[in-house]
Short mmCIF file of C-alpha atoms in Angstrom, two decimals:
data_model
loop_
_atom_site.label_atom_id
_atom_site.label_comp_id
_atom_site.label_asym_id
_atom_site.label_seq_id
_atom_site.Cartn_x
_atom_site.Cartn_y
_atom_site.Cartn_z
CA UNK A 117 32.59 -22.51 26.18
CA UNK A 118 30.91 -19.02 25.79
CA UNK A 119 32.86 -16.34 26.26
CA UNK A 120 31.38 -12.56 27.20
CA UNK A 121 33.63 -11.13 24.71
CA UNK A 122 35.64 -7.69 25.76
CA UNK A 123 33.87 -7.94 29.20
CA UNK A 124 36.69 -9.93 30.20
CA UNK A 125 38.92 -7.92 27.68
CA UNK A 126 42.76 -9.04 28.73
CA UNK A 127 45.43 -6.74 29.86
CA UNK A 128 43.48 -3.12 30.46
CA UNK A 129 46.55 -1.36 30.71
CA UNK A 130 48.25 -0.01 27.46
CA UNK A 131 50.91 2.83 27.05
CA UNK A 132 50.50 6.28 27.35
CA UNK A 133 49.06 6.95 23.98
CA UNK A 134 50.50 10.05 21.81
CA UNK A 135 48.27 13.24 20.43
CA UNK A 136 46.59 11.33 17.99
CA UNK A 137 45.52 13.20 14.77
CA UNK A 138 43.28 10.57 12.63
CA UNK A 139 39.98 11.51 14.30
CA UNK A 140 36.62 8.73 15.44
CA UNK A 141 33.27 8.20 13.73
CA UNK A 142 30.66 5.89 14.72
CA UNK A 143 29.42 4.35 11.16
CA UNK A 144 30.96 2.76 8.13
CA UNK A 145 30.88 5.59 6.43
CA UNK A 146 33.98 7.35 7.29
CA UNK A 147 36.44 4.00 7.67
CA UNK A 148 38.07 3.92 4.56
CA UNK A 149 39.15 7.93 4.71
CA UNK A 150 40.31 7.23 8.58
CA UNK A 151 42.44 4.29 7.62
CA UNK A 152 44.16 6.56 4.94
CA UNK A 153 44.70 9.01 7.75
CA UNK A 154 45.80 6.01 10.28
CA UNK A 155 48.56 5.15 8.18
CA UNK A 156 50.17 8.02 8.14
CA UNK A 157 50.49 7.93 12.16
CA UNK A 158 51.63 4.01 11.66
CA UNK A 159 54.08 5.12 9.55
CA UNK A 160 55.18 7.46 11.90
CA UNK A 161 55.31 4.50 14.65
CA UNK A 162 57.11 2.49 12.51
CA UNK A 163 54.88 0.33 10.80
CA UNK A 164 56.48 -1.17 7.71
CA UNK A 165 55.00 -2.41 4.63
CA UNK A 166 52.97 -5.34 5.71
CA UNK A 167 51.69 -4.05 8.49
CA UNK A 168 50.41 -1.02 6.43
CA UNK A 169 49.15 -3.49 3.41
CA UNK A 170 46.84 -5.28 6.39
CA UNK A 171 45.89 -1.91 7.41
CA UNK A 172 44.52 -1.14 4.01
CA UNK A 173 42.98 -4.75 3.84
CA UNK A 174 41.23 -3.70 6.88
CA UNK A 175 37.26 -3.81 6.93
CA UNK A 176 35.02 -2.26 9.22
CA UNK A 177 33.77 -5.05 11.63
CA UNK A 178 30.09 -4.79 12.00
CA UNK A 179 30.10 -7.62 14.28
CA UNK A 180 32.47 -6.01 16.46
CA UNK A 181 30.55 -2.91 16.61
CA UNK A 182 26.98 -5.12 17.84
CA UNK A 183 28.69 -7.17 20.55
CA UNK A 184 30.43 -3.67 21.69
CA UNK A 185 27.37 -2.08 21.52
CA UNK A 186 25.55 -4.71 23.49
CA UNK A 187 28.17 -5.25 26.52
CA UNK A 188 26.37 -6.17 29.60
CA UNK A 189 28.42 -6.32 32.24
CA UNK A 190 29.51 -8.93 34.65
CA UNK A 191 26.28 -9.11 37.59
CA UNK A 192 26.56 -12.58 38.05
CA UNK A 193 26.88 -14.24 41.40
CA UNK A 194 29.81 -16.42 42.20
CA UNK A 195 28.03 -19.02 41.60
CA UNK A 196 26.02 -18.23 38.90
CA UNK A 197 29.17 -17.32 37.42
CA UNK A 198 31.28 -20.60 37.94
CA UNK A 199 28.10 -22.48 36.61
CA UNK A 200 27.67 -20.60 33.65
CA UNK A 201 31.86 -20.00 32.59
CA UNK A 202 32.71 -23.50 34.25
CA UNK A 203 30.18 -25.49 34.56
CA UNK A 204 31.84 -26.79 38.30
CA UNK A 205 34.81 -26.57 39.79
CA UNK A 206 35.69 -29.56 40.30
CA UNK A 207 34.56 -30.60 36.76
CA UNK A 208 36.97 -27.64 35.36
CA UNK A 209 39.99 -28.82 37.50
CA UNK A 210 39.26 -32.50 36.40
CA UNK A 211 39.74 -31.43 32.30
CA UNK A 212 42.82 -29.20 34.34
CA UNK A 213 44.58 -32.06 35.77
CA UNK A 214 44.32 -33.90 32.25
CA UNK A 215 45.90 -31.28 30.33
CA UNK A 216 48.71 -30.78 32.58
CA UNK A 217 49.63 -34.19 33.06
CA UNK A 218 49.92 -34.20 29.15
CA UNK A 219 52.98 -32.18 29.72
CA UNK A 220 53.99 -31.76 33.33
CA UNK A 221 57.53 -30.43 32.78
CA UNK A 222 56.58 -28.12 30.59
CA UNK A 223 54.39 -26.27 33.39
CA UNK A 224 56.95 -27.40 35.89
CA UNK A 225 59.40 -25.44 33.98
CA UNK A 226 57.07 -21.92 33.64
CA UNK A 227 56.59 -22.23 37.29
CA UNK A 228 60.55 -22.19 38.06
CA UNK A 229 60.78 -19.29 35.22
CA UNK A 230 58.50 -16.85 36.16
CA UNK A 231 56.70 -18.26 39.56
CA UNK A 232 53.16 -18.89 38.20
CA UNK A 233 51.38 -21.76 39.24
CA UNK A 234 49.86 -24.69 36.57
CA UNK A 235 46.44 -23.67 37.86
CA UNK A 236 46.40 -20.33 37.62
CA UNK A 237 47.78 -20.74 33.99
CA UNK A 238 45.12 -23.90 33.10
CA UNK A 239 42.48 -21.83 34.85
CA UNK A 240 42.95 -18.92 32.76
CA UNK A 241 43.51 -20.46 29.72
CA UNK A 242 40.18 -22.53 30.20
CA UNK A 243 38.38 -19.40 30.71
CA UNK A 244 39.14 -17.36 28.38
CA UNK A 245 39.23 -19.92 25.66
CA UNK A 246 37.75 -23.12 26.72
CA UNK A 247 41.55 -24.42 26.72
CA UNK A 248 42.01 -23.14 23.26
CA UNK A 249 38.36 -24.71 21.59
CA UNK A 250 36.74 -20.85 20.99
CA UNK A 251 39.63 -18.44 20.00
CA UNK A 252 37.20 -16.21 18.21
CA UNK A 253 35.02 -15.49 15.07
CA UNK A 254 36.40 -11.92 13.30
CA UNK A 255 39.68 -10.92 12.16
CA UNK A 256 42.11 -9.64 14.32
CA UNK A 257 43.18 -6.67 12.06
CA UNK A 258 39.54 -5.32 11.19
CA UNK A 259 38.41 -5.72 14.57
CA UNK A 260 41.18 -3.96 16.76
CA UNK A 261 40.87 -1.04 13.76
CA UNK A 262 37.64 -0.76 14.11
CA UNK A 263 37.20 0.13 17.45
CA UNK A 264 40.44 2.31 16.91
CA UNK A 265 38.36 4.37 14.81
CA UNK A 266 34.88 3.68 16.54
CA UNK A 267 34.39 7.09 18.87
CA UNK A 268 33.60 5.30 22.03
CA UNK A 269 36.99 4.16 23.12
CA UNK A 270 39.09 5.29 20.25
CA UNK A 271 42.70 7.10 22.01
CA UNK A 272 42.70 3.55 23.91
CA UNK A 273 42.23 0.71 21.00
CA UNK A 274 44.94 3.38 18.83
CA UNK A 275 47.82 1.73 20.66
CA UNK A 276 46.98 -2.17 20.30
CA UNK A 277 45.67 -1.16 16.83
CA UNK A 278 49.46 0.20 16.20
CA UNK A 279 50.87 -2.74 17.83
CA UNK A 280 48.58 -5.28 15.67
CA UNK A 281 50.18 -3.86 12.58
CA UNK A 282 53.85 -4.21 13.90
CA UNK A 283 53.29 -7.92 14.62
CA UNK A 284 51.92 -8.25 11.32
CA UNK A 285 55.38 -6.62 9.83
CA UNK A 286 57.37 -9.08 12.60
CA UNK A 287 55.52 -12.66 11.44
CA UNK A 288 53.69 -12.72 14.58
CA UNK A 289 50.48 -12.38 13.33
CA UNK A 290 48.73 -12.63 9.53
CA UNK A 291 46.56 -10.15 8.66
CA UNK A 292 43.97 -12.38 8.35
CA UNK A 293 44.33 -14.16 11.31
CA UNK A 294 40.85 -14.87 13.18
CA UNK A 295 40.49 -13.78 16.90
CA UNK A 296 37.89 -11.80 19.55
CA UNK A 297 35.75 -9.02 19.03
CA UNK A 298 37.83 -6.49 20.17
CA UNK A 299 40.91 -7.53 18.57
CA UNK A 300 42.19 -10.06 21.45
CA UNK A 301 44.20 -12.98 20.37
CA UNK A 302 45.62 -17.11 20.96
CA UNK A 303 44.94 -18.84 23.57
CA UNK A 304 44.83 -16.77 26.69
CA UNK A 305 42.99 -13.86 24.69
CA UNK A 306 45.72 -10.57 24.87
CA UNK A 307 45.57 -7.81 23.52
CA UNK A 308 48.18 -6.61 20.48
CA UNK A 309 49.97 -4.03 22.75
CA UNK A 310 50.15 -6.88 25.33
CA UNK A 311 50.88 -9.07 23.11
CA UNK A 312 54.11 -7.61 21.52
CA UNK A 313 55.19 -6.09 24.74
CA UNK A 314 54.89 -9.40 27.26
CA UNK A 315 54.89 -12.12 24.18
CA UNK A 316 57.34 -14.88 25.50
CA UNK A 317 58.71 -18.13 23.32
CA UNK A 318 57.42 -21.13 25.32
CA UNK A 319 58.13 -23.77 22.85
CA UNK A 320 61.79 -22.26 22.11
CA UNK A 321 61.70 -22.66 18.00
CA UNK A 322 62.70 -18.76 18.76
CA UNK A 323 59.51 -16.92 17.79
CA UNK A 324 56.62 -16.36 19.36
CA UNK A 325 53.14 -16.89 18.09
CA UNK A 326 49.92 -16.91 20.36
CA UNK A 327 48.46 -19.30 18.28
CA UNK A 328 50.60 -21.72 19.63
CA UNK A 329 49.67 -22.76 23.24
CA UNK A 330 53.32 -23.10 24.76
CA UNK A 331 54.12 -19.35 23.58
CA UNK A 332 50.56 -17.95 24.73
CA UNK A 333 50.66 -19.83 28.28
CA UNK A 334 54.71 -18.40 28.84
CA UNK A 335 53.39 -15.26 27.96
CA UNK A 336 50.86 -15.22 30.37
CA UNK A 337 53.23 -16.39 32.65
CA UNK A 338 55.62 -13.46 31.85
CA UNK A 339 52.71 -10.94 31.98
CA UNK A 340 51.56 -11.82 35.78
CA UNK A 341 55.23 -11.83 36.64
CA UNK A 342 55.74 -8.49 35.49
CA UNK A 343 52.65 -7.26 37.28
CA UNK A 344 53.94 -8.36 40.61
CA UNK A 345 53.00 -11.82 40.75
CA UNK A 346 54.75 -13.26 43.96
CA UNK A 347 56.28 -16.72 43.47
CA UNK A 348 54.95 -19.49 45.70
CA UNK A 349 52.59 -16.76 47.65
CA UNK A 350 48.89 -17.42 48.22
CA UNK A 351 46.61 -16.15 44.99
CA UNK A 352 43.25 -16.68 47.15
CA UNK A 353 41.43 -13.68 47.94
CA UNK A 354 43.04 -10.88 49.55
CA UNK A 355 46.71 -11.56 49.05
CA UNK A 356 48.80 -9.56 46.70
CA UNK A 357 48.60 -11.94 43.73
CA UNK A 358 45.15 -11.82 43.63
CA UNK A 359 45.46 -8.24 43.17
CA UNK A 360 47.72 -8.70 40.30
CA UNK A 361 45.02 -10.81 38.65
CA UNK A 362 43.02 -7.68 38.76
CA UNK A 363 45.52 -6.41 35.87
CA UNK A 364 44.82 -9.65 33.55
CA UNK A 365 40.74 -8.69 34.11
CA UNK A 366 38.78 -6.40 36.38
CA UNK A 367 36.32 -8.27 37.14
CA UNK A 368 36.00 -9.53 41.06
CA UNK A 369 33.95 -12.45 39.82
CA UNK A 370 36.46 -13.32 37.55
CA UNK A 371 39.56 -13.33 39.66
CA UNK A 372 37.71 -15.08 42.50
CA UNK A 373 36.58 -18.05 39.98
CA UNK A 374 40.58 -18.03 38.48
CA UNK A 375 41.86 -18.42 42.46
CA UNK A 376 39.19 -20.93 43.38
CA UNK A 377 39.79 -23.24 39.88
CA UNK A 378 43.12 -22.96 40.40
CA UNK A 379 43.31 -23.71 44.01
CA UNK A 380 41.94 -27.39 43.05
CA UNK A 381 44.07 -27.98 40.28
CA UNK A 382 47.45 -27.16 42.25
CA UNK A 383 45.94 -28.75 45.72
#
């Protein structure tokens, strides 16, 4: 399934970032000398040793920088959109139904836990990822640094590029580990700060590793919960847990096409 890369970048909010000191740049020029300055403010977060060995491991992403560069927005129709992301509705909630009836307790069990539906899990996870078949092309670590350091959105990327590092020091992630272009990760695509601040153990071997579908459909779970996500409320249009899908990604198309997909596979 194609993906539009960080137009549908997961999880838009992040913390309140600090004064940040390691300054931008917008080539390859200056990436090595900002990573040296970087580490000294990871340090200062509390990066440990791995985390700061992927840091200096890091390379600029040049791929990341072209499919930033070349964002065009989401101008699609409804239509268009479920066409082109889906292929149909009732095609998507077909390959839905299948996957869920693989494991039905296990979705039966995130819905009593934190109030989220099977389809609005399945439908996200088959958007973002084709139900885990595209999870990326680039390496986590050099892509969320480099658009740390990249000018355009630096004092937002800082955080989740912080936040990579630390779940390289905890096991959750290896620095070499392949995701999106902007540094989002597993199955359901989050972003590091998301990641390590919503990351839930679905599979309960007591860690929790978005590579592993259980863990990255929990966390979802957890993160929509935490948003405001109303258990056994309408999600359509309108209602207050569509809203809260407007946290997971800001586009209208995309929420409606997550309700609508989702409405079939729960109906």
């Amino acid at each position: 399934m194609r993906r539009f890369l960080s137009i549908f970048s997961l999880c838009l909010a992040a913390a309140a970032s600090p004064a940040w000191s390691a300054g931008c740049g917008n080539s390859a020029a200056g990436f090595e000398p900002w990573k040296a300055e970087f580490a000294k403010e990871a340090r200062g977060a509390g990066v440990g040793q791995r985390g700061l060995q992927a840091l200096a491991g890091a390379r600029y992403s040049t791929k990341t920088i072209f499919a930033d560069r070349n964002q065009k927005g989401v101008k699609y129709a409804l239509d268009d959109f479920i066409r082109i992301r889906l292929g149909s509705l009732n095609g998507f909630a077909a390959m839905a139904k299948k996957r869920q009836a693989r494991n039905p307790g296990f979705f039966a069990n995130l819905e009593k836990r934190y109030g989220v539906s099977a389809g609005i899990l399945l439908s996200i996870h088959g958007m973002e990822t084709g139900f885990g078949r595209n999870m990326g092309s680039v390496p986590v670590v050099s892509s969320i640094l480099t658009v740390a350091y990249d000018c355009r959105r630096s004092d937002f990327f800082k955080p989740h590029a912080v936040a990579a590092l630390q779940m390289v020091d905890r096991g959750m992630l290896s620095p070499t580990q392949i995701g999106a272009y902007h540094g989002e990760l597993g199955h359901t695509q989050f972003l590091p700060g998301n990641a390590l601040k919503y990351g839930a153990d679905g599979n309960g071997d007591g860690r929790v590793d978005f590579y592993n579908e259980a863990d990255a459909l929990a966390s979802t779970a957890h993160y929509l919960r935490q948003k405001g996500w109303t258990p056994g409320a309408s999600y359509q249009q309108g209602s207050a847990n569509f809203r809260v899908l407007n946290d997971w990604n800001a586009a209208t198309v995309y929420q409606q096409a997550i309700a609508l997909a989702a409405a079939k596979i729960d109906g």
